[in-house]
Amino acid sequence: MIKKKQQKFLLIGVIGLILFASSCTKNFSSINYPWQGSPNATVSQLYVGFISNMALGGLQVGYNSWVYPITQQGVVYTRADYSYGSDGDADWSNFYHNLANYNSMFTLIATYPDTSIYTNVKAMMKTLRAYHALKLSDEFGDMPFSDAGKAIYYGTNNFTPTYDKQQSIYLQCLSDLQWAVDNFSTTDVSQYSIGNEDFVLQNNISQWIEFANSLRLRTAITMYAKDPTDAGPQIADALTKPLLDADNTNVGLYPANIPNMDLSARQYSFGTECRLRMGTTMWEWMSSTNAQDGSGIFDPRCTMFFEPNNDTLWNPFPQNPTASTPAEGGDPYNYSIRTTDWANKNGNGSPPTQNLYADFNFYWSADVTIPELFLTTAQVHFLKAEAYALGMGVAASPATAQTEYNAGVAASVTFWTTEGMNSSVWVVDRPTVPTAGQIQTMLSNPIVQFDIANPSTHGLQQIYAQEWIDLFRQPWEAWTLLRRTGGMTPMDPNNASYYTSTYGGYQRYQYPSSEQTYNEVNWMAETGGHDSIGTKIWITQ
């Protein structure tokens, strides 16, 4: 955890090279730049620092402990040791590091004789800032944004920035993303290149355009129910321009592209400190019979995301357990054993204590190839399917919605099974990529087959369900989907009162305690002194 004095500096952005140095040591250890007399960071250094602060690191522990059961993508068999919102505090700190990095870069560029050669870099930064700001706002709601991270350049009045409303943050991000899409250049050879230090898209500007435009589409669709006047034209325009589905690009931080990216926190969060199990909600979307021998599994992603218990049975933990639910007594991960013997699936050979329930696939916790995703091709297809199913910014078209939905399912299954095939540690029951015929069979399964007769009701629920599955390693985005659709993502109806009383009240994170300490006036103006986790954020229906 970050000390209060440090948190103050994260909030107000009083940084120079100090900020860059501190942020770059976290996850990108081989690309630090030693201090050699200059007090200022370069454009490339500030960019690397920004990317470093976007890596999940220890945030995954909080998501695993709380957000998975909130979204019902998974279930915890007992409460974890980590408090709700602990990941949010760290994400908050990282974001305000990044706002200062962002403002430092733009101020630095303004001092150069020819600022026009930095247009692509500015567009990249606007895109990344929008992604990070939207992620944080979906966790907290209103937050300091337009006035934050500026104190170093604009004086002490910016030490305590005011809170922007979430609607305003969304609109500012939409404006930045549209600017990026309209100003990226793939032909101007004079543009400054981040080169090998672009760890997101390796300076592929065409893909940057697709990413910025796809993020614009997701942002506009997310806010459409609350502000169709502003969102509708953005959706319509985004659908006419390149998107990530054009070349099957999945954007995120790929460890293979980042020198010595530190994955120890991921290993810890899915290994030593993980009480996650496959829940009945996800299981019922992946098995047509619920047979514990796995004979009814029709979705190849099931064996990507989960693994059977020690008896090789696919026994899901009830999403909403009752007093009579048998307790889990096992440790399927036994981290010290399995990190030295990856063939020791589920402890075979040196068995840990017996676990009763199917768990999250341990191989992916320590795999050095699995990316930290921002936005996938499949998700773009599902967003397009939603737009055409409901007529969001465009004329409704059930046939187009069905086409995009089918393409989304195919893209998701292909992506995740390919990741399993490419796994560097998966040596038992390695998955295979389904053929076109196998994917078509899956699309014909009654659980998956798109309901073209009812595209805006049951068909829409299918779109949300498949997007929810594809968001398996982005539970924070699944949480946003749950709230902005009014709870239309899959939920187990059995013993629903358990979910309502245990997780139903978690609508947002509380602001970090540093806000009360160092930004009290604005914190009071925003919360009235009552910073409730039950307060619905603006996008929530």
Coordinates of C-alpha atoms in Angstrom, one line a residue:
M1 CA 0.0 0.0 0.0
I2 CA 1.1 3.6 -0.7
K3 CA 1.8 5.8 2.3
K4 CA -0.4 8.9 2.7
K5 CA 2.4 11.3 2.0
Q6 CA 3.0 9.5 -1.3
Q7 CA -0.7 9.5 -2.1
K8 CA -0.8 13.2 -1.9
F9 CA 1.8 13.5 -4.6
L10 CA 0.0 11.0 -6.7
L11 CA -3.1 13.1 -6.5
I12 CA -1.7 16.5 -7.2
G13 CA 0.8 15.4 -9.7
V14 CA 3.9 17.3 -8.3
I15 CA 6.3 15.2 -10.2
G16 CA 9.1 15.4 -12.8
L17 CA 11.6 12.7 -13.5
I18 CA 10.9 11.4 -10.0
L19 CA 7.4 10.3 -11.2
F20 CA 8.8 8.5 -14.2
A21 CA 11.5 6.7 -12.3
S22 CA 9.1 5.5 -9.6
S23 CA 6.5 4.3 -12.1
C24 CA 8.9 2.5 -14.4
T25 CA 10.4 0.3 -11.7
K26 CA 7.1 -1.4 -11.0
N27 CA 6.7 -3.8 -13.9
F28 CA 9.2 -3.0 -16.6
S29 CA 12.5 -3.5 -14.8
S30 CA 14.8 -3.7 -17.8
I31 CA 13.8 -0.4 -19.4
N32 CA 14.5 2.1 -16.7
Y33 CA 16.5 5.1 -17.7
P34 CA 19.3 5.9 -15.2
W35 CA 19.6 9.5 -14.1
Q36 CA 22.5 11.2 -15.9
G37 CA 22.2 14.8 -14.9
S38 CA 19.0 15.9 -16.6
P39 CA 16.0 16.7 -14.3
N40 CA 13.5 16.1 -17.2
A41 CA 12.1 13.0 -18.7
T42 CA 11.9 12.5 -22.5
V43 CA 8.8 11.9 -24.5
S44 CA 9.6 8.2 -24.7
Q45 CA 10.4 7.9 -21.0
L46 CA 7.1 9.5 -20.1
Y47 CA 5.3 7.2 -22.4
V48 CA 6.9 4.1 -20.9
G49 CA 6.1 5.4 -17.4
F50 CA 2.4 5.8 -18.5
I51 CA 2.2 2.2 -19.8
S52 CA 3.9 0.9 -16.6
N53 CA 1.2 2.4 -14.5
M54 CA -1.5 0.6 -16.6
A55 CA -0.2 -2.9 -15.8
L56 CA -2.4 -4.7 -13.3
G57 CA 0.2 -5.9 -10.9
G58 CA -1.3 -6.5 -7.5
L59 CA -4.7 -5.1 -8.6
Q60 CA -5.7 -8.6 -9.6
V61 CA -6.0 -9.8 -6.0
G62 CA -8.8 -7.4 -5.3
Y63 CA -10.6 -8.2 -8.5
N64 CA -10.3 -12.0 -7.8
S65 CA -11.6 -11.6 -4.3
W66 CA -14.6 -9.4 -5.0
V67 CA -15.4 -8.5 -8.6
Y68 CA -15.6 -12.0 -10.0
P69 CA -18.3 -13.0 -7.5
I70 CA -20.1 -9.6 -8.1
T71 CA -20.2 -10.3 -11.9
Q72 CA -20.8 -14.1 -11.3
Q73 CA -18.0 -14.9 -13.7
G74 CA -16.7 -16.9 -10.8
V75 CA -17.4 -17.6 -7.1
V76 CA -15.3 -17.5 -4.0
Y77 CA -15.9 -20.4 -1.6
T78 CA -15.1 -18.1 1.4
R79 CA -14.3 -14.5 1.9
A80 CA -10.7 -13.5 1.0
D81 CA -8.3 -11.7 3.3
Y82 CA -8.3 -8.6 1.0
S83 CA -10.8 -5.9 1.6
Y84 CA -13.3 -4.7 -1.0
G85 CA -11.9 -1.9 -3.1
S86 CA -8.2 -2.5 -2.3
D87 CA -7.6 -2.8 -6.1
G88 CA -9.4 0.5 -6.6
D89 CA -7.1 2.4 -4.3
A90 CA -4.0 1.2 -6.2
D91 CA -5.7 1.9 -9.6
W92 CA -6.5 5.4 -8.3
S93 CA -2.9 6.0 -7.4
N94 CA -1.7 4.7 -10.8
F95 CA -4.1 6.9 -12.7
Y96 CA -3.0 10.1 -11.0
H97 CA 0.6 9.2 -11.7
N98 CA -0.5 8.9 -15.3
L99 CA -2.3 12.2 -15.4
A100 CA 0.9 13.9 -14.3
N101 CA 2.9 11.9 -16.9
Y102 CA 0.3 13.0 -19.5
N103 CA 0.5 16.7 -18.6
S104 CA 4.3 16.6 -18.4
M105 CA 4.5 15.1 -21.9
F106 CA 2.1 17.6 -23.5
T107 CA 3.9 20.5 -21.8
L108 CA 7.3 19.2 -23.0
I109 CA 6.1 18.8 -26.6
A110 CA 4.8 22.4 -26.5
T111 CA 8.4 23.6 -26.0
Y112 CA 9.6 22.0 -29.2
P113 CA 10.1 24.0 -32.4
D114 CA 7.9 21.7 -34.5
T115 CA 5.1 20.2 -32.5
S116 CA 3.3 18.8 -35.5
I117 CA 5.6 15.8 -35.7
Y118 CA 4.3 14.6 -32.3
T119 CA 0.6 14.3 -33.5
N120 CA 0.7 10.5 -33.5
V121 CA 2.2 10.4 -30.0
K122 CA -0.4 12.8 -28.7
A123 CA -3.1 10.7 -30.2
M124 CA -1.7 7.6 -28.6
M125 CA -1.6 9.3 -25.2
K126 CA -5.2 10.6 -25.6
T127 CA -6.3 7.1 -26.3
L128 CA -4.5 5.6 -23.3
R129 CA -5.6 8.3 -21.0
A130 CA -9.2 7.8 -22.1
Y131 CA -9.0 4.1 -21.5
H132 CA -7.5 4.5 -18.0
A133 CA -9.9 7.4 -17.0
L134 CA -13.0 5.4 -18.1
K135 CA -11.8 2.3 -16.3
L136 CA -11.3 4.3 -13.1
S137 CA -14.5 6.2 -13.4
D138 CA -16.5 3.0 -13.8
E139 CA -15.0 1.9 -10.5
F140 CA -15.6 5.1 -8.6
G141 CA -18.0 7.3 -10.5
D142 CA -17.3 11.0 -10.3
M143 CA -13.6 11.9 -9.8
P144 CA -11.0 14.6 -10.3
F145 CA -10.1 14.7 -13.9
S146 CA -9.9 17.9 -15.9
D147 CA -8.1 19.8 -13.1
A148 CA -6.0 17.0 -11.7
G149 CA -2.3 16.4 -12.3
K150 CA -1.5 20.0 -13.1
A151 CA -0.1 21.5 -9.9
I152 CA 3.5 21.3 -11.1
Y153 CA 2.7 23.6 -14.0
Y154 CA -0.2 25.7 -12.9
G155 CA 0.4 26.4 -9.3
T156 CA -0.9 25.5 -5.9
N157 CA -4.5 26.1 -6.8
N158 CA -4.4 22.8 -8.5
F159 CA -3.3 20.9 -5.3
T160 CA -6.9 20.1 -4.6
P161 CA -8.7 19.4 -7.9
T162 CA -12.5 19.4 -8.1
Y163 CA -14.5 16.3 -9.1
D164 CA -15.8 15.9 -12.6
K165 CA -19.2 14.3 -13.0
Q166 CA -18.9 10.9 -14.8
Q167 CA -21.0 12.1 -17.7
S168 CA -18.5 14.9 -18.2
I169 CA -15.6 12.5 -18.0
Y170 CA -17.2 10.3 -20.7
L171 CA -17.8 13.2 -22.9
Q172 CA -14.2 14.5 -22.6
C173 CA -12.9 11.0 -23.3
L174 CA -15.2 10.7 -26.4
S175 CA -13.8 14.0 -27.6
D176 CA -10.2 12.9 -27.1
L177 CA -10.9 9.6 -28.9
Q178 CA -12.6 11.2 -31.9
W179 CA -9.6 13.6 -32.1
A180 CA -7.2 10.7 -32.1
V181 CA -9.1 8.8 -34.8
D182 CA -9.2 11.9 -37.0
N183 CA -5.6 12.9 -36.4
F184 CA -3.5 9.7 -36.5
S185 CA -1.4 9.6 -39.7
T186 CA -0.2 6.4 -41.3
T187 CA 1.5 8.3 -44.2
D188 CA 3.4 11.2 -42.5
V189 CA 7.0 9.9 -42.3
S190 CA 8.0 12.9 -40.3
Q191 CA 6.0 11.7 -37.2
Y192 CA 8.1 11.0 -34.1
S193 CA 8.1 7.2 -33.4
I194 CA 8.0 5.6 -30.0
G195 CA 9.5 2.6 -31.7
N196 CA 10.3 -0.5 -29.7
E197 CA 9.1 1.2 -26.6
D198 CA 5.4 1.2 -27.8
F199 CA 4.6 -1.9 -25.7
V200 CA 0.9 -1.7 -26.7
L201 CA 0.8 -1.9 -30.5
Q202 CA 4.5 -1.7 -31.5
N203 CA 3.9 1.6 -33.3
N204 CA 1.4 0.1 -35.7
I205 CA -0.6 3.3 -36.4
S206 CA -3.3 1.5 -38.3
Q207 CA -4.0 -0.6 -35.3
W208 CA -3.9 2.4 -33.1
I209 CA -6.7 4.0 -35.2
E210 CA -8.7 0.8 -34.8
F211 CA -8.1 0.7 -31.0
A212 CA -9.1 4.4 -30.5
N213 CA -12.2 4.0 -32.7
S214 CA -13.2 0.8 -31.0
L215 CA -12.8 2.3 -27.6
R216 CA -14.9 5.3 -28.8
L217 CA -17.6 2.8 -29.8
R218 CA -17.5 1.0 -26.5
T219 CA -17.6 4.3 -24.6
A220 CA -20.6 5.6 -26.6
I221 CA -22.5 2.4 -26.3
T222 CA -21.8 2.3 -22.5
M223 CA -23.3 5.7 -22.0
Y224 CA -26.1 5.5 -24.7
A225 CA -28.9 4.6 -22.3
K226 CA -28.1 7.7 -20.2
D227 CA -27.2 10.2 -23.0
P228 CA -28.4 9.0 -26.4
T229 CA -28.1 12.5 -27.8
D230 CA -24.3 12.6 -27.4
A231 CA -23.7 8.9 -27.8
G232 CA -25.8 8.2 -30.9
P233 CA -23.7 10.3 -33.4
Q234 CA -20.5 8.9 -32.0
I235 CA -21.7 5.3 -32.5
A236 CA -22.9 6.1 -36.1
D237 CA -19.5 7.6 -37.0
A238 CA -17.4 4.9 -35.3
L239 CA -19.2 2.2 -37.3
T240 CA -18.0 3.9 -40.6
K241 CA -14.4 3.8 -39.6
P242 CA -11.8 1.1 -38.9
L243 CA -12.4 -1.1 -35.9
L244 CA -10.4 -3.9 -34.3
D245 CA -12.6 -6.5 -36.0
A246 CA -11.0 -5.5 -39.3
D247 CA -7.8 -7.6 -38.7
N248 CA -8.6 -9.5 -35.5
T249 CA -6.4 -7.4 -33.3
N250 CA -6.7 -7.9 -29.5
V251 CA -5.2 -5.0 -27.6
G252 CA -3.5 -5.2 -24.3
L253 CA -0.1 -5.6 -22.6
Y254 CA 1.5 -8.8 -23.9
P255 CA 4.3 -10.0 -21.7
A256 CA 6.2 -11.2 -24.7
N257 CA 6.4 -7.7 -26.0
I258 CA 7.6 -6.1 -22.7
P259 CA 11.2 -6.8 -21.4
N260 CA 11.1 -8.5 -18.0
M261 CA 7.5 -7.7 -17.2
D262 CA 7.0 -8.7 -13.6
L263 CA 4.1 -11.2 -13.3
S264 CA 4.7 -12.2 -9.7
A265 CA 1.6 -10.4 -8.5
R266 CA -0.5 -12.3 -11.1
Q267 CA 1.0 -15.5 -9.9
Y268 CA 0.3 -14.7 -6.3
S269 CA -3.3 -13.5 -6.9
F270 CA -4.3 -16.7 -8.8
G271 CA -2.1 -19.0 -6.8
T272 CA -1.2 -18.5 -3.2
E273 CA -4.1 -16.2 -2.4
C274 CA -7.0 -17.4 -4.5
R275 CA -10.3 -18.8 -3.3
L276 CA -12.0 -18.7 -6.7
R277 CA -14.0 -21.6 -8.1
M278 CA -16.0 -22.1 -11.2
G279 CA -19.6 -21.1 -10.3
T280 CA -22.9 -22.6 -11.4
T281 CA -23.6 -19.4 -13.5
M282 CA -20.7 -19.8 -15.9
W283 CA -21.1 -23.6 -15.9
E284 CA -24.6 -23.5 -17.2
W285 CA -23.5 -21.4 -20.1
M286 CA -20.8 -23.9 -21.1
S287 CA -22.4 -27.3 -20.5
S288 CA -25.7 -28.5 -22.0
T289 CA -26.2 -31.3 -19.5
N290 CA -24.4 -30.2 -16.3
A291 CA -22.9 -33.7 -16.2
Q292 CA -19.9 -33.6 -13.9
D293 CA -17.8 -35.9 -16.1
G294 CA -17.7 -33.0 -18.6
S295 CA -19.6 -34.9 -21.4
G296 CA -22.0 -32.0 -21.8
I297 CA -19.3 -29.3 -22.3
F298 CA -19.9 -27.6 -25.6
D299 CA -17.9 -24.4 -25.1
P300 CA -14.1 -24.9 -25.6
R301 CA -13.5 -21.9 -23.4
C302 CA -14.6 -23.9 -20.4
T303 CA -11.4 -25.9 -20.3
M304 CA -9.4 -22.7 -21.0
F305 CA -10.8 -20.9 -18.0
F306 CA -11.4 -23.7 -15.5
E307 CA -10.2 -27.2 -14.6
P308 CA -11.9 -30.0 -12.8
N309 CA -11.4 -30.9 -9.2
N310 CA -8.9 -33.4 -7.9
D311 CA -11.3 -36.3 -8.9
T312 CA -11.4 -34.8 -12.4
L313 CA -15.1 -33.9 -11.9
W314 CA -16.6 -30.7 -13.2
N315 CA -18.3 -29.8 -9.9
P316 CA -19.2 -26.1 -9.8
F317 CA -19.5 -24.3 -6.5
P318 CA -23.1 -22.9 -6.1
Q319 CA -23.1 -19.3 -7.1
N320 CA -25.5 -18.6 -4.3
P321 CA -24.6 -21.2 -1.7
T322 CA -26.9 -22.3 1.2
A323 CA -26.2 -23.5 4.7
S324 CA -26.2 -27.1 3.4
T325 CA -23.6 -26.5 0.6
P326 CA -20.6 -28.8 1.3
A327 CA -17.6 -26.8 2.4
E328 CA -14.5 -26.6 0.2
G329 CA -11.5 -28.1 1.9
G330 CA -8.8 -28.3 -0.7
D331 CA -6.0 -26.3 -2.1
P332 CA -5.8 -27.2 -5.8
Y333 CA -3.1 -24.8 -6.6
N334 CA -0.5 -25.8 -4.0
Y335 CA 1.7 -23.1 -5.4
S336 CA 5.1 -24.4 -4.3
I337 CA 4.5 -27.7 -5.9
R338 CA 3.0 -26.6 -9.2
T339 CA 5.5 -23.8 -10.0
T340 CA 8.2 -26.4 -10.1
D341 CA 6.2 -29.2 -11.8
W342 CA 3.7 -27.9 -14.4
A343 CA 2.8 -31.4 -15.4
N344 CA 1.5 -31.8 -11.8
K345 CA -2.0 -30.8 -12.8
N346 CA -4.3 -30.7 -9.8
G347 CA -1.6 -32.0 -7.6
N348 CA -1.2 -35.5 -9.2
G349 CA 1.9 -37.2 -7.8
S350 CA 2.2 -34.9 -4.8
P351 CA -1.5 -34.3 -4.0
P352 CA -2.5 -31.3 -1.8
T353 CA -5.5 -31.6 0.3
Q354 CA -8.5 -32.7 -1.7
N355 CA -10.7 -30.0 -3.3
L356 CA -14.3 -30.7 -4.1
Y357 CA -15.0 -28.0 -6.7
A358 CA -13.7 -27.1 -10.1
D359 CA -11.3 -24.2 -9.9
F360 CA -9.9 -21.5 -12.1
N361 CA -7.3 -22.9 -14.5
F362 CA -4.0 -22.6 -12.6
Y363 CA -1.8 -22.8 -15.7
W364 CA -2.8 -19.3 -16.7
S365 CA -1.9 -17.7 -13.4
A366 CA 1.8 -18.0 -14.1
D367 CA 1.8 -18.2 -17.9
V368 CA 4.2 -15.6 -19.4
T369 CA 2.2 -15.3 -22.6
I370 CA -1.3 -14.4 -21.4
P371 CA -2.0 -10.7 -22.0
E372 CA -3.6 -8.1 -19.8
L373 CA -6.3 -7.2 -22.2
F374 CA -7.8 -3.7 -22.9
L375 CA -10.2 -4.5 -25.8
T376 CA -10.7 -7.6 -28.0
T377 CA -12.0 -8.2 -31.5
A378 CA -14.8 -10.3 -30.1
Q379 CA -15.9 -7.5 -27.8
V380 CA -16.1 -5.2 -30.8
H381 CA -18.3 -7.6 -32.6
F382 CA -20.6 -7.9 -29.6
L383 CA -20.8 -4.1 -29.3
K384 CA -21.8 -3.9 -33.0
A385 CA -24.4 -6.6 -32.4
E386 CA -25.9 -4.7 -29.5
A387 CA -26.0 -1.5 -31.6
Y388 CA -27.9 -3.2 -34.4
A389 CA -30.1 -5.2 -32.1
L390 CA -31.3 -2.0 -30.4
G391 CA -30.8 0.6 -33.2
M392 CA -28.3 2.6 -31.2
G393 CA -27.2 5.4 -33.5
V394 CA -28.0 3.3 -36.5
A395 CA -31.2 1.6 -37.9
A396 CA -32.0 -1.6 -36.2
S397 CA -31.1 -4.7 -38.2
P398 CA -31.7 -8.1 -36.6
A399 CA -29.8 -9.8 -39.4
T400 CA -26.7 -7.7 -38.9
A401 CA -27.0 -8.2 -35.1
Q402 CA -27.0 -11.9 -35.7
T403 CA -24.0 -11.8 -38.1
E404 CA -22.0 -9.7 -35.6
Y405 CA -23.0 -11.9 -32.7
N406 CA -21.9 -15.1 -34.5
A407 CA -18.6 -13.4 -35.5
G408 CA -18.0 -12.4 -31.9
V409 CA -18.5 -15.9 -30.5
A410 CA -16.2 -17.3 -33.2
A411 CA -13.5 -14.6 -32.5
S412 CA -13.7 -15.2 -28.8
V413 CA -13.4 -19.0 -29.0
T414 CA -10.6 -18.8 -31.5
F415 CA -8.6 -16.2 -29.5
W416 CA -8.8 -18.0 -26.2
T417 CA -8.1 -21.5 -27.5
T418 CA -5.2 -20.0 -29.5
E419 CA -3.8 -18.5 -26.3
G420 CA -4.1 -22.0 -24.7
M421 CA -2.2 -23.5 -27.6
N422 CA 0.5 -21.0 -27.3
S423 CA 0.9 -21.5 -23.5
S424 CA 4.5 -21.9 -22.5
V425 CA 3.6 -24.0 -19.4
W426 CA 0.5 -25.9 -20.4
V427 CA 1.7 -29.5 -20.8
V428 CA -1.4 -31.6 -19.8
D429 CA -4.5 -31.7 -22.0
R430 CA -3.3 -28.9 -24.2
P431 CA -6.2 -27.4 -26.0
T432 CA -6.7 -27.2 -29.7
V433 CA -8.2 -24.5 -31.8
P434 CA -11.7 -25.5 -33.0
T435 CA -12.4 -25.9 -36.7
A436 CA -15.0 -23.7 -38.5
G437 CA -17.3 -26.7 -38.4
Q438 CA -16.9 -27.1 -34.6
I439 CA -17.6 -23.4 -34.1
Q440 CA -20.7 -23.7 -36.2
T441 CA -21.9 -26.6 -34.2
M442 CA -21.4 -24.5 -31.1
L443 CA -23.4 -21.6 -32.6
S444 CA -26.2 -24.1 -33.3
N445 CA -26.4 -25.1 -29.7
P446 CA -29.8 -23.9 -28.3
I447 CA -28.0 -22.1 -25.5
V448 CA -25.9 -20.1 -27.9
Q449 CA -28.0 -19.8 -31.1
F450 CA -29.0 -16.2 -31.6
D451 CA -32.7 -15.5 -31.3
I452 CA -33.3 -13.5 -34.4
A453 CA -37.0 -13.4 -33.8
N454 CA -36.5 -11.5 -30.5
P455 CA -33.2 -9.6 -31.1
S456 CA -33.9 -6.8 -28.6
T457 CA -34.9 -9.1 -25.7
H458 CA -33.6 -12.7 -25.7
G459 CA -31.1 -12.0 -28.5
L460 CA -29.8 -9.1 -26.5
Q461 CA -29.3 -11.3 -23.4
Q462 CA -27.3 -13.7 -25.5
I463 CA -25.1 -10.9 -26.8
Y464 CA -24.4 -9.8 -23.2
A465 CA -23.8 -13.3 -22.0
Q466 CA -21.2 -14.0 -24.7
E467 CA -19.5 -10.7 -24.1
W468 CA -19.5 -11.5 -20.4
I469 CA -17.8 -14.8 -21.1
D470 CA -15.2 -13.1 -23.4
L471 CA -14.5 -10.6 -20.5
F472 CA -13.4 -13.4 -18.3
R473 CA -9.9 -11.9 -17.7
Q474 CA -11.4 -8.4 -17.5
P475 CA -13.8 -8.7 -14.6
W476 CA -13.9 -4.9 -14.1
E477 CA -15.4 -4.5 -17.6
A478 CA -17.9 -7.3 -16.9
W479 CA -18.9 -5.3 -13.8
T480 CA -19.5 -2.2 -16.0
L481 CA -21.5 -4.3 -18.4
L482 CA -23.6 -5.6 -15.5
R483 CA -24.4 -2.2 -14.2
R484 CA -25.0 -0.3 -17.4
T485 CA -27.4 -3.0 -18.8
G486 CA -29.5 -3.0 -15.6
G487 CA -28.4 -6.5 -14.6
M488 CA -28.9 -8.3 -17.9
T489 CA -25.7 -10.3 -17.7
P490 CA -26.1 -14.0 -16.6
M491 CA -27.2 -14.4 -13.0
D492 CA -28.0 -17.7 -11.1
P493 CA -31.7 -17.4 -10.1
N494 CA -31.3 -20.0 -7.3
N495 CA -31.2 -18.6 -3.8
A496 CA -31.0 -15.1 -5.3
S497 CA -31.5 -13.5 -1.9
Y498 CA -27.9 -14.7 -1.0
Y499 CA -26.5 -12.6 -3.9
T500 CA -28.6 -9.6 -3.1
S501 CA -27.6 -9.6 0.6
T502 CA -23.9 -10.5 0.0
Y503 CA -23.0 -8.7 -3.2
G504 CA -26.0 -6.7 -4.5
G505 CA -25.1 -3.6 -2.6
Y506 CA -21.6 -3.2 -4.2
Q507 CA -22.2 -0.5 -6.8
R508 CA -18.8 1.3 -6.7
Y509 CA -15.6 1.8 -4.8
Q510 CA -15.2 4.2 -2.0
Y511 CA -12.7 7.0 -2.6
P512 CA -9.2 6.4 -1.1
S513 CA -8.8 7.8 2.4
S514 CA -6.1 10.2 1.0
E515 CA -9.0 12.2 -0.6
Q516 CA -10.4 13.0 2.8
T517 CA -7.0 13.9 4.1
Y518 CA -5.7 16.1 1.2
N519 CA -8.7 17.0 -0.8
E520 CA -11.3 17.3 1.9
V521 CA -13.3 20.3 0.6
N522 CA -13.9 18.7 -2.8
W523 CA -14.4 15.3 -1.3
M524 CA -17.1 16.8 1.0
A525 CA -18.7 18.6 -2.0
E526 CA -18.9 15.3 -3.9
T527 CA -20.0 12.9 -1.1
G528 CA -21.6 15.1 1.5
G529 CA -19.5 13.2 4.0
H530 CA -21.2 9.9 3.1
D531 CA -19.0 8.0 0.6
S532 CA -21.3 4.9 0.1
I533 CA -20.5 1.8 -1.9
G534 CA -24.2 1.6 -2.6
T535 CA -24.4 4.8 -4.5
K536 CA -25.1 4.0 -8.2
I537 CA -22.7 5.6 -10.7
W538 CA -24.1 7.6 -13.6
I539 CA -23.9 4.8 -16.2
T540 CA -25.9 2.4 -14.1
Q541 CA -29.5 1.6 -15.2

